Coordinates of C-alpha atoms in Angstrom, one line a residue:
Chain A
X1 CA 164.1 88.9 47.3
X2 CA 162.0 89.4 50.6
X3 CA 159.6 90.8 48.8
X4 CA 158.8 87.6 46.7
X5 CA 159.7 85.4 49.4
X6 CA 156.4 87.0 51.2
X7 CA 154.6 86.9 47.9
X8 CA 154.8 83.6 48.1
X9 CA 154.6 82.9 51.4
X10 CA 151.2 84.5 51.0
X11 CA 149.8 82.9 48.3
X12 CA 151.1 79.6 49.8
X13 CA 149.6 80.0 53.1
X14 CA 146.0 81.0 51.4
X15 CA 145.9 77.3 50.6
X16 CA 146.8 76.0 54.2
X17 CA 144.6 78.4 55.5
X18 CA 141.8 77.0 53.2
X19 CA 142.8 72.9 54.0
X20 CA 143.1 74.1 57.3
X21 CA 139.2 76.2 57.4
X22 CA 137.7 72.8 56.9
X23 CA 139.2 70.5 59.5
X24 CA 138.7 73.2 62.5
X25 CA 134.7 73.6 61.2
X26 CA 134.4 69.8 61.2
X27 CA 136.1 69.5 64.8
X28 CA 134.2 72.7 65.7
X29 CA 130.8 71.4 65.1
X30 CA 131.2 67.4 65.2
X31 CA 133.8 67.1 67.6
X32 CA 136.0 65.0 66.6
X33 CA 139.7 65.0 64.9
X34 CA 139.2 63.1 61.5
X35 CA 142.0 61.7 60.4
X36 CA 140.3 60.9 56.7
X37 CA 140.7 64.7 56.5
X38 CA 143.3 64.7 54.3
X39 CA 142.0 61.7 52.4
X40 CA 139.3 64.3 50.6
X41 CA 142.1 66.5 49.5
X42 CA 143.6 63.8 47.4
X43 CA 140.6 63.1 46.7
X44 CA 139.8 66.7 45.0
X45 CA 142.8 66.4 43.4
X46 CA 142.5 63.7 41.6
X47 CA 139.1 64.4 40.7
X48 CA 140.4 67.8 39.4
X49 CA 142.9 66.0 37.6
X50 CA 140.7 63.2 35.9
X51 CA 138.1 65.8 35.2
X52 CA 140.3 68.1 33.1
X53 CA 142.1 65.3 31.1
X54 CA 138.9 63.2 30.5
X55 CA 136.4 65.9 30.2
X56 CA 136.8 69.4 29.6
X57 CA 140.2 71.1 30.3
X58 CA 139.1 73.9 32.3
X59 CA 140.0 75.1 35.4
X60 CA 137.0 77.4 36.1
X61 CA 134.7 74.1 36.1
X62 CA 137.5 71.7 38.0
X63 CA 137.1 73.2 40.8
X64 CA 133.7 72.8 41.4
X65 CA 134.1 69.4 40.4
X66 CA 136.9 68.6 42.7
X67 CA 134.8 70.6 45.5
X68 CA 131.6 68.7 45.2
X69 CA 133.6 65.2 44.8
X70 CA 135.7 65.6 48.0
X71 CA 132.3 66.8 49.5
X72 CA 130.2 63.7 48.8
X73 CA 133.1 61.8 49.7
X74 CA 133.4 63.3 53.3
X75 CA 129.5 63.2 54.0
X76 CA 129.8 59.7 53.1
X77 CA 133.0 59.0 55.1
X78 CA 131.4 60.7 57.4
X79 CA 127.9 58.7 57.4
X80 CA 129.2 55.7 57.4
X81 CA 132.3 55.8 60.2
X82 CA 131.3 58.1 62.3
X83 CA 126.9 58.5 62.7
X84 CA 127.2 55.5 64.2
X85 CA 129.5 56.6 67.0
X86 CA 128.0 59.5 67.5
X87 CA 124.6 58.2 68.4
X88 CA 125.9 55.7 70.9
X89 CA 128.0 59.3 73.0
X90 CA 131.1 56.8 72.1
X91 CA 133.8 58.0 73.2
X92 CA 136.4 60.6 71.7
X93 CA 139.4 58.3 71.3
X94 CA 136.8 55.7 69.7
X95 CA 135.8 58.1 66.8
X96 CA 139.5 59.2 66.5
X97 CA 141.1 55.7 66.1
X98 CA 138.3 55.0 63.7
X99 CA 139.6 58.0 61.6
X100 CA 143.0 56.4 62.3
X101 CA 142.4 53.0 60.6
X102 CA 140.1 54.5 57.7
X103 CA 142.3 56.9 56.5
X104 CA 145.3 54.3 55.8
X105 CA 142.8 52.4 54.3
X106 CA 141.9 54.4 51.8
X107 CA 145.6 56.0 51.0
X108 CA 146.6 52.5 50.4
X109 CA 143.7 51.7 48.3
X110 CA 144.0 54.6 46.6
X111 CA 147.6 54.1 45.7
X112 CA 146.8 50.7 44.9
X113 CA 143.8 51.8 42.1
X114 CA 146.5 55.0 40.7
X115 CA 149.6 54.1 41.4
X116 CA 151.8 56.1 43.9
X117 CA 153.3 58.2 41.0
X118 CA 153.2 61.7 40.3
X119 CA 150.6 62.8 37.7
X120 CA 150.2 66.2 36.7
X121 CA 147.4 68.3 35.3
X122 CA 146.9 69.0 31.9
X123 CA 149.8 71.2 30.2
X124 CA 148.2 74.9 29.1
X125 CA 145.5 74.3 31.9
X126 CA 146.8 77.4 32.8
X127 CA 148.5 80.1 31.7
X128 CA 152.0 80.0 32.2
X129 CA 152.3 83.7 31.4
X130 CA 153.2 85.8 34.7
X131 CA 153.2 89.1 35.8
X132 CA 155.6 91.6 37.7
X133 CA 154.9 93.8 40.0
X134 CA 157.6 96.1 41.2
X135 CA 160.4 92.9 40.5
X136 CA 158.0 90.8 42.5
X137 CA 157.1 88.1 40.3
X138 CA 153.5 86.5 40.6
X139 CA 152.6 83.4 37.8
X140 CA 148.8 83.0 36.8
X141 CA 148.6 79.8 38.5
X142 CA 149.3 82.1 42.0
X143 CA 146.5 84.5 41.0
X144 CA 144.2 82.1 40.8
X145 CA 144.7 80.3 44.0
X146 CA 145.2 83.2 46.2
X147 CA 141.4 84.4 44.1
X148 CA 139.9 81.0 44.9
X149 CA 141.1 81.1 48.6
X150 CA 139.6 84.3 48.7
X151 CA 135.8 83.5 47.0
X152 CA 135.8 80.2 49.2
X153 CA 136.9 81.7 52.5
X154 CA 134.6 84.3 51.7
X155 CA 131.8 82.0 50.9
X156 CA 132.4 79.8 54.1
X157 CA 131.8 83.3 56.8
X158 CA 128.5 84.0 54.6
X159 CA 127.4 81.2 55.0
X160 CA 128.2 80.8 59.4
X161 CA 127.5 84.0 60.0
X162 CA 125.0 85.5 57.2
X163 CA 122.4 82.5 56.8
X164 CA 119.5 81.0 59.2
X165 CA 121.4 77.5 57.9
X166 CA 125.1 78.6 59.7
X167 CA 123.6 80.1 62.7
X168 CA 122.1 76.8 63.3
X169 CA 125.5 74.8 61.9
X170 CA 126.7 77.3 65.4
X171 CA 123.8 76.0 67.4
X172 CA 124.8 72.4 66.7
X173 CA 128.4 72.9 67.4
X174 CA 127.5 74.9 70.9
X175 CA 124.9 72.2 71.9
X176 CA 123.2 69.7 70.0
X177 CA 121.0 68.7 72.5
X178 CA 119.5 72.0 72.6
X179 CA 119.5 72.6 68.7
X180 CA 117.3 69.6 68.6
X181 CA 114.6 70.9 70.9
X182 CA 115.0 73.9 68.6
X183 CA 113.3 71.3 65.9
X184 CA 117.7 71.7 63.9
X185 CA 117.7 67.8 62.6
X186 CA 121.6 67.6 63.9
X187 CA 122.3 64.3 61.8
X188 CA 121.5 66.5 58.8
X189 CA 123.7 69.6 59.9
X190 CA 126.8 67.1 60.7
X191 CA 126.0 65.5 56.7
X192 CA 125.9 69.3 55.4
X193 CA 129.1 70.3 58.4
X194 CA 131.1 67.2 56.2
X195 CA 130.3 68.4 53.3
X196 CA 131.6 72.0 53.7
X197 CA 134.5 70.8 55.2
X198 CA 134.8 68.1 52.5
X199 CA 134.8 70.8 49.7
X200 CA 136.9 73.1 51.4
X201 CA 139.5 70.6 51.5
X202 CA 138.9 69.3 47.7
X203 CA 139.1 72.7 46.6
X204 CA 142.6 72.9 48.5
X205 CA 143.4 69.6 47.2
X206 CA 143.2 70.6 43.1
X207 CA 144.4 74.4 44.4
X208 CA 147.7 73.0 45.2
X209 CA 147.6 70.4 42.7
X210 CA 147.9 73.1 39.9
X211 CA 150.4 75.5 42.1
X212 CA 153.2 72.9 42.7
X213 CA 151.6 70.8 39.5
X214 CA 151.7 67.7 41.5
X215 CA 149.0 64.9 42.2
X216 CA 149.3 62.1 44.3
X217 CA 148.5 59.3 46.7
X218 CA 149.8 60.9 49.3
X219 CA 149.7 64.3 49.1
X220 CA 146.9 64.5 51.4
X221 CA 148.5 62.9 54.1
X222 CA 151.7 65.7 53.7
X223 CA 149.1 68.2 54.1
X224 CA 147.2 67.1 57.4
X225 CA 151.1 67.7 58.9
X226 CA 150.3 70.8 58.1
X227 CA 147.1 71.1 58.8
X228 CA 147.9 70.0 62.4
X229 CA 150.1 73.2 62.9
X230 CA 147.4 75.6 61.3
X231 CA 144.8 74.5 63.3
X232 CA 146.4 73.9 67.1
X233 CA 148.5 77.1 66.4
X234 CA 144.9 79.0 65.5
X235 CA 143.0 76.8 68.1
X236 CA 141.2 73.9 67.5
X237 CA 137.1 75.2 66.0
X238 CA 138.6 79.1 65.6
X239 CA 137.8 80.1 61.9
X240 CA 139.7 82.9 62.2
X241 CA 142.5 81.5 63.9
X242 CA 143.1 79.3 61.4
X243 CA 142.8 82.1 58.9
X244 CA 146.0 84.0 60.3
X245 CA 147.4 80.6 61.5
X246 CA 147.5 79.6 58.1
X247 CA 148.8 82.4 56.5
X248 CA 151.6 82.3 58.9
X249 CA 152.8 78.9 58.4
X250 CA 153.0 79.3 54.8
X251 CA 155.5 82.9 55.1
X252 CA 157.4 80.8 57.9
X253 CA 158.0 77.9 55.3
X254 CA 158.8 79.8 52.2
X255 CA 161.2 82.1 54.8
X256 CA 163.1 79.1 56.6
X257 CA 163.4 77.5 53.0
X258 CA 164.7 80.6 51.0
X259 CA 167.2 81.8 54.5
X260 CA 167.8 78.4 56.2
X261 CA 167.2 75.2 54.3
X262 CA 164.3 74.2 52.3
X263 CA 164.9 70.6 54.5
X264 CA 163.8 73.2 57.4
X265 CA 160.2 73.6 56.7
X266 CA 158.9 70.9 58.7
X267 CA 161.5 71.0 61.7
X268 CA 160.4 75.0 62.0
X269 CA 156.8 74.2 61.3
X270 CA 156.6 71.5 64.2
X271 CA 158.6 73.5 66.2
X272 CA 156.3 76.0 66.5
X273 CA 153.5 73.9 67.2
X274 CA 154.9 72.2 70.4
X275 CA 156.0 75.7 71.3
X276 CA 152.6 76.5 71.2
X277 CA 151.4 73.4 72.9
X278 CA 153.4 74.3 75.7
X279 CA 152.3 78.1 76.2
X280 CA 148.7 78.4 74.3
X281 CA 147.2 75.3 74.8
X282 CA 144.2 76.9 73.3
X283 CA 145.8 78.2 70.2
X284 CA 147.1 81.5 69.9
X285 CA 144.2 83.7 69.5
X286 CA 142.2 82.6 72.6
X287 CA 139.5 79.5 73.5
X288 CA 138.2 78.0 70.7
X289 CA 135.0 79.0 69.3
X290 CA 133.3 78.8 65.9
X291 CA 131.8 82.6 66.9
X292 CA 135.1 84.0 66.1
X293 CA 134.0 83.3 62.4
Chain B
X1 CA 88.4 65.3 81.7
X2 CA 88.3 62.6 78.2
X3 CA 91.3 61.3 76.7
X4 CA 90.2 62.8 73.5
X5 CA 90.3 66.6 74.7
X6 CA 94.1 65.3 75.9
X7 CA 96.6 67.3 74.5
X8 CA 99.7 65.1 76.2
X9 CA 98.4 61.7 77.4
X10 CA 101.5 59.3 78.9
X11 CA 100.8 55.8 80.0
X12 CA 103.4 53.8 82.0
X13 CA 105.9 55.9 81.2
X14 CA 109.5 54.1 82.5
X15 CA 112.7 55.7 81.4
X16 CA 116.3 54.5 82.9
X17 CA 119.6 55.9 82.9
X18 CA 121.6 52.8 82.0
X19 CA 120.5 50.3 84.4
X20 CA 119.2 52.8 87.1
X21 CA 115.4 53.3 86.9
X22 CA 114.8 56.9 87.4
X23 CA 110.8 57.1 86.2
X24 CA 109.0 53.7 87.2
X25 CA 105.9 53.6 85.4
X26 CA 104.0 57.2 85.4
X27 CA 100.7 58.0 83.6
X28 CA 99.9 61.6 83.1
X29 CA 97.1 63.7 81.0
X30 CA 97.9 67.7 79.8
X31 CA 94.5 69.2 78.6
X32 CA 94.2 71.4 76.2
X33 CA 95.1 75.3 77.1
X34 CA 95.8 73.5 81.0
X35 CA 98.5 74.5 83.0
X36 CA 99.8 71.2 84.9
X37 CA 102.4 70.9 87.3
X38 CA 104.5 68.2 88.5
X39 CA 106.1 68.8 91.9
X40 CA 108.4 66.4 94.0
X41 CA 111.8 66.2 96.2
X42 CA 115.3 65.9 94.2
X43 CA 115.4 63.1 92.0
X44 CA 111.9 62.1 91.7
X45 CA 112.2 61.9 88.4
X46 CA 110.4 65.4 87.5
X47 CA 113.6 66.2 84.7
X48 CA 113.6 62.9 83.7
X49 CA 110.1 62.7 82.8
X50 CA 110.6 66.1 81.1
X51 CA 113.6 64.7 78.7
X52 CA 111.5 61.5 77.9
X53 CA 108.4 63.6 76.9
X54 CA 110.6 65.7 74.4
X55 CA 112.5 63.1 73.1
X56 CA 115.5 64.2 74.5
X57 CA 115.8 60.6 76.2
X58 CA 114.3 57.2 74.9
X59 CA 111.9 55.8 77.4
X60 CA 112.5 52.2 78.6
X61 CA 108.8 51.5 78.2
X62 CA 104.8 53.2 77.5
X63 CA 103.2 55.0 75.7
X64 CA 103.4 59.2 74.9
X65 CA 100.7 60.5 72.6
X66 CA 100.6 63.8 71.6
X67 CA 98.1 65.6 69.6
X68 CA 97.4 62.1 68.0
X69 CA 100.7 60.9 67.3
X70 CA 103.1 58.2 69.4
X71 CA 106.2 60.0 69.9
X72 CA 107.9 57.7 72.6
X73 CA 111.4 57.4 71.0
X74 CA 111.2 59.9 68.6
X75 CA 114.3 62.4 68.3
X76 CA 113.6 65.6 69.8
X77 CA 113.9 67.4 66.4
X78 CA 110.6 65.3 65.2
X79 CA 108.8 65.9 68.6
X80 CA 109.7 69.6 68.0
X81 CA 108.0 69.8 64.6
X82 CA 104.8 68.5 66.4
X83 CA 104.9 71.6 68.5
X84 CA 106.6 70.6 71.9
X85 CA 108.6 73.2 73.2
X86 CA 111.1 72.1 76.0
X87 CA 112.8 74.7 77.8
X88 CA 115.2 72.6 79.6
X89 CA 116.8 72.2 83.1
X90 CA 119.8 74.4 83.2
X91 CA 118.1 77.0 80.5
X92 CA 120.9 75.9 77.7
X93 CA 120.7 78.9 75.6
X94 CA 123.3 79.0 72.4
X95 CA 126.1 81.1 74.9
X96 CA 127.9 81.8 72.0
X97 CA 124.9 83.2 69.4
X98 CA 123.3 86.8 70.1
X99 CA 120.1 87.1 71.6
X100 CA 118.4 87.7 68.0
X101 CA 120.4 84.7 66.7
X102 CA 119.0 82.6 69.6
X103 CA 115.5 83.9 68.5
X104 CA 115.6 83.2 65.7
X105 CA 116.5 79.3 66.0
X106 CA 113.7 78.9 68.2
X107 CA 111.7 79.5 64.9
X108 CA 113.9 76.9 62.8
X109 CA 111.1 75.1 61.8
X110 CA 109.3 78.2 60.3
X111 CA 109.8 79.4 57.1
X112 CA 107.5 82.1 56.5
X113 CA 109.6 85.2 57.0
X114 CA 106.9 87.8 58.1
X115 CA 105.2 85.0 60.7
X116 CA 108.9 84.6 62.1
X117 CA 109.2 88.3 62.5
X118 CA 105.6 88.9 64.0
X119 CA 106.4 85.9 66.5
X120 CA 109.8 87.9 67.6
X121 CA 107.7 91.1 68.0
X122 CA 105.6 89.2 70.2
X123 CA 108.4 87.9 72.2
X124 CA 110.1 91.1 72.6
X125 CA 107.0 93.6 73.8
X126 CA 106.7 90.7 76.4
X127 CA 110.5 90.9 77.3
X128 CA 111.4 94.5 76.8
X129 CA 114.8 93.5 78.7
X130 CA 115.7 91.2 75.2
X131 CA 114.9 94.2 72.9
X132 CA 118.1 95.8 74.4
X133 CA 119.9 93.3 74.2
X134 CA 119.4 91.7 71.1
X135 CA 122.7 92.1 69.4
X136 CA 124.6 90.9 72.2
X137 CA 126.1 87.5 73.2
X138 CA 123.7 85.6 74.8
X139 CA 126.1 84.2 77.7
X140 CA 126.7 87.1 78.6
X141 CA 123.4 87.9 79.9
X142 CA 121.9 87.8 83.9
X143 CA 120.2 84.6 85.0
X144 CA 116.9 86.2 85.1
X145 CA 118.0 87.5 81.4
X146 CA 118.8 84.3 80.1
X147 CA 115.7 82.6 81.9
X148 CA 113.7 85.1 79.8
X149 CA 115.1 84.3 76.6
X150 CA 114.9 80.4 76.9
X151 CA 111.4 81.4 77.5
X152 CA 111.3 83.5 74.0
X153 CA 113.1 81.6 72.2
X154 CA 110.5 78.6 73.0
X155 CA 107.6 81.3 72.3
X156 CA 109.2 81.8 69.2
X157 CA 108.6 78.1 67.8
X158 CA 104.4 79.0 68.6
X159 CA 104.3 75.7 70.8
X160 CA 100.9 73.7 71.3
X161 CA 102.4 72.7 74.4
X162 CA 105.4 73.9 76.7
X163 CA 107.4 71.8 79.1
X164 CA 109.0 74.9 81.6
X165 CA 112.0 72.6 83.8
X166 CA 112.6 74.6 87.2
X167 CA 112.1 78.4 84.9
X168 CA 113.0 79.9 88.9
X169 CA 115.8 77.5 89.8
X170 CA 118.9 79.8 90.8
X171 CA 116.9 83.4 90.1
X172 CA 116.4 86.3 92.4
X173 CA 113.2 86.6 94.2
X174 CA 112.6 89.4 92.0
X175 CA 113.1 87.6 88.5
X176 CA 110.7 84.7 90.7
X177 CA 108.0 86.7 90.5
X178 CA 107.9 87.9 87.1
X179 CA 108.6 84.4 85.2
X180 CA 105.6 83.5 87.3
X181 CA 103.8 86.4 86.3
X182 CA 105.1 85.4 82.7
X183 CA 103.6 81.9 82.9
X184 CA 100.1 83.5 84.4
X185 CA 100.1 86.1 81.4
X186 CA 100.6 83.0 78.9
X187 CA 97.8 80.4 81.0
X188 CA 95.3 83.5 80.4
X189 CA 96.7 83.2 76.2
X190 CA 95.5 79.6 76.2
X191 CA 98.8 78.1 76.0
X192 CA 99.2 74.8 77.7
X193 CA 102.0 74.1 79.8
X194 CA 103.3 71.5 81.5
X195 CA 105.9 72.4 84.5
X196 CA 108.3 71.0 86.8
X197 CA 109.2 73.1 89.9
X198 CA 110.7 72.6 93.1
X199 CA 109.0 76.2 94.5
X200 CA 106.0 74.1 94.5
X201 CA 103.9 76.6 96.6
X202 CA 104.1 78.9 93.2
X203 CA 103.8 76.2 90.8
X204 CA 100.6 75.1 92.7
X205 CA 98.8 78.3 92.3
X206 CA 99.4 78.7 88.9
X207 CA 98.3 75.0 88.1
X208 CA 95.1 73.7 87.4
X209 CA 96.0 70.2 87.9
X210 CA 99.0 68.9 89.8
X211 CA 101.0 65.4 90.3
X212 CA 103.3 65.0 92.8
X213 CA 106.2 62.8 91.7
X214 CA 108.2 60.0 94.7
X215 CA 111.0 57.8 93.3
X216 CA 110.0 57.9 90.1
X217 CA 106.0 57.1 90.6
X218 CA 102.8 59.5 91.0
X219 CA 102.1 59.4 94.9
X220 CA 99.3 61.9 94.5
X221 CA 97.7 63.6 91.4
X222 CA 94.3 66.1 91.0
X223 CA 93.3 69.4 91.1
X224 CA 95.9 71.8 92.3
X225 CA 93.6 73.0 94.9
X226 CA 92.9 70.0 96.2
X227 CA 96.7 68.8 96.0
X228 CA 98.1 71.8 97.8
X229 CA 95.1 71.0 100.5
X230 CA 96.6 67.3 100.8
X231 CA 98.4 67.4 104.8
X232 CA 101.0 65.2 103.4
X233 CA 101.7 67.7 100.5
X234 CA 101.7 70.6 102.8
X235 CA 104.6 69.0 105.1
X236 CA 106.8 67.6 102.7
X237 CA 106.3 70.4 99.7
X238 CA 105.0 73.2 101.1
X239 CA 106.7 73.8 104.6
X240 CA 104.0 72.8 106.7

């Protein structure tokens, strides 16, 4: 029973730690909280959804799909709300009640244009077959998001650490003004910064669509709740803190819902975060900084 | 000396920090492989003139050309491509990258592989201290240390022309003396610089030409010689 219960808290946590990867890089290296965050998860899950009914019903190309849609939508978002800010040094609250009024926005308009019901992806997507390991049970649908998490996650430190393009996506987020000198067009970095962060949250967005095999309006919004926790318990811009972070809050939810009360989750998830507010201001795992990729 | 040999020529230069005018209308000429410096009290508008010229600030008014382009109001990224290098006030290396990473973003705009790599060769014979280093975090280098490699990491983007802002500010006497002797090693190269100092008894021996900046306007400019010769020079700048 514990056994599964951390199974599962795992594999659940792989996907907040994912969702969660994205909004710390895009506060990390543009500095501001974006609220529309969890606008482009919807967003990859409905285009992971509409994708597989309308053109080909496969998983393997979906989430590409629903990656580069929730990308383009972010760098747009992005573009068009915030560049503008950004140039004029407005400040911080200015960029974050921007977020504020977008994001309602566009949930509204996009439960206007799909209705607020709950659609579901395309029956034999997956495979419904499971496997057990020592009585702990783990479904195909499970494999494959823990596997994506992992290929994504890993592709994300490659990229900061392992490429002249992420060393300078580091440069921007320490100081842009210096980047510049440097000849880094910082404009372009924060357009590729939203992308990333776009995908990574699009990817998360059809990843949980096809583990709880549920999309809709407002599923984004449920997430940036958690998303909150992941990324002040891990510290605000700390890639790595939001790795554990993440992982944590999903083993605490799937704990306090199989020994408490499912109803718990959220009280024990925001519970921990003020805790945390109160003693690590900084997030657990120190000051936040994009080097602890 | 011709404004066509001119590497940097400004004319009427006027930058203004919201509605306070900190340069008031400055012309200025950089040769060609000249060393030029630009001396003056606190707040004479030396910096300022320095962020305007690399784009790091939009000038209120005039005109910057450099190597035949108009780049007043460009972003500094553009400027950069033309082969500026600005190693600012404050040195404001990436803290967080390693040395090597710093490095190699002062070559950004290169992509050749093997010239990047000959250019950080370069770098490091001429600072040994950064070839032990270079794995490390850069903040966690000495002043002097991190002096140095704002200094490489500008060499690294093979400038036509160099802005150095106060390179001695805050150094020991020792690490003084060898960024001048740095900046004498890269005036016999041919590389032409254009620097603000307050030690303005150094920065007038290394110069060929010199302007002496006063509330934001040129009070005196000409030959270094000849500036650090001027008695009103020598009692304000140069202790007597």
């Amino acid at each position: 029973m514990l056994a599964q219960q951390l199974v599962n808290g795992v594999l659940l946590g792989a996907t907040y730690a994912l969702f969660a990867l994205g909004f710390t890089l895009m506060f990390g290296v543009l500095k501001v909280i974006n609220l529309t965050y969890g606008f482009y998860f919807t967003a990859g899950a409905f285009a992971a959804l509409f994708f597989t009914r309308y053109v080909v019903a496969s998983v393997w190309l979906a989430l590409p799909v629903a990656a580069i849609a929730a990308g383009i939508i972010a760098m747009a978002c992005d573009g068009l709300l915030l560049t503008r800010l950004r140039r004029r040094g407005a400040p911080e609250l200015s960029s974050l009640m921007v977020t504020v009024g977008a994001v309602l926005a566009l949930n509204s308009a996009a439960a206007a244009l799909f209705s607020p019901d709950i659609r579901r992806l395309p029956v034999g997507l997956v495979s419904v077959e499971s496997f057990n390991f020592w009585g702990v049970r783990v479904t195909t649908a499970q494999f494959l998001v823990l596997g994506a998490s992992i290929v994504l996650v890993g592709a994300l430190i490659w990229l900061l650490r392992g490429t002249r393009v992420g060393v300078a996506i580091r440069a921007v987020a320490e100081n842009p003004e210096a980047a510049g000198l440097m000849g880094i067009n910082t404009g372009r970095t924060a357009a590729l910064v939203s992308f990333v962060s776009g995908a990574l949250a699009g990817a998360g967005g059809m990843l949980i669509g096809l583990n709880f095999n549920a999309i809709h309006p407002y599923m984004g919004e449920e997430m940036m709740l958690r998303g909150f926790v992941v990324v002040i318990v891990g510290g605000l811009g700390d890639i790595r803190g939001a790795l554990i972070a993440g992982l944590m809050l999903g083993v605490v939810e799937v704990l306090t819902a199989g020994y408490i009360d499912s109803g718990m989750k959220e009280a024990v998830s925001f519970a921990i975060l003020v805790l945390v507010l109160w003693t690590r201001p900084s997030g657990l795992f120190g000051a936040p900084k994009l080097r602890r990729a | 000396m011709s404004s066509t040999e001119s590497l940097l020529s400004v004319a009427g230069l006027e930058v203004a920090y919201g509605r306070t005018a900190a340069v008031q209308g400055i012309d200025l000429v950089v040769g060609e492989g000249q060393v030029v410096s630009l001396i003056g009290a606190n707040g004479a508008g030396k910096t300022t003139t320095l962020r305007a010229l690399s784009g790091m600030m939009r000038p209120r008014a005039g005109r910057i050309v450099f190597a035949g382009a108009d780049i007043a109001g460009l972003p500094a990224h553009r400027v950069a491509a033309l082969g500026m290098r600005h190693v600012p006030e404050g040195r404001q290396i990436f803290a967080e990258l390693t040395v090597d990473e710093n490095l190699a973003m002062g070559a950004w705009l290169e992509s050749d592989g093997a010239e990047i790599a000959r250019r950080r060769e370069q770098v490091l014979e001429r600072f040994p201290r950064l070839r032990e280093r270079l794995t490390q975090a850069a903040g966690t280098l000495s002043g002097g240390e991190q002096q140095m490699l704002a200094l490489g990491r500008a060499l690294m983007g093979a400038p036509r022309l160099l802005l150095l802002d106060e390179p001695s500010m805050g150094l020991a006497p020792l690490f003084v003396e060898e960024i001048f002797g740095i900046i004498e090693g890269l005036k016999r190269e041919g590389v032409t610089i254009l620097l603000v100092e307050q030690n303005a008894s150094a920065a007038l021996e290394v110069a060929d030409t010199a302007y002496v900046l006063e509330g934001g306007r040129i009070a005196l400019s000409g030959p270094a010689l000849k500036v650090a010769h001027d008695p009103a020079v020598m009692a304000a700048y140069l202790g007597g």
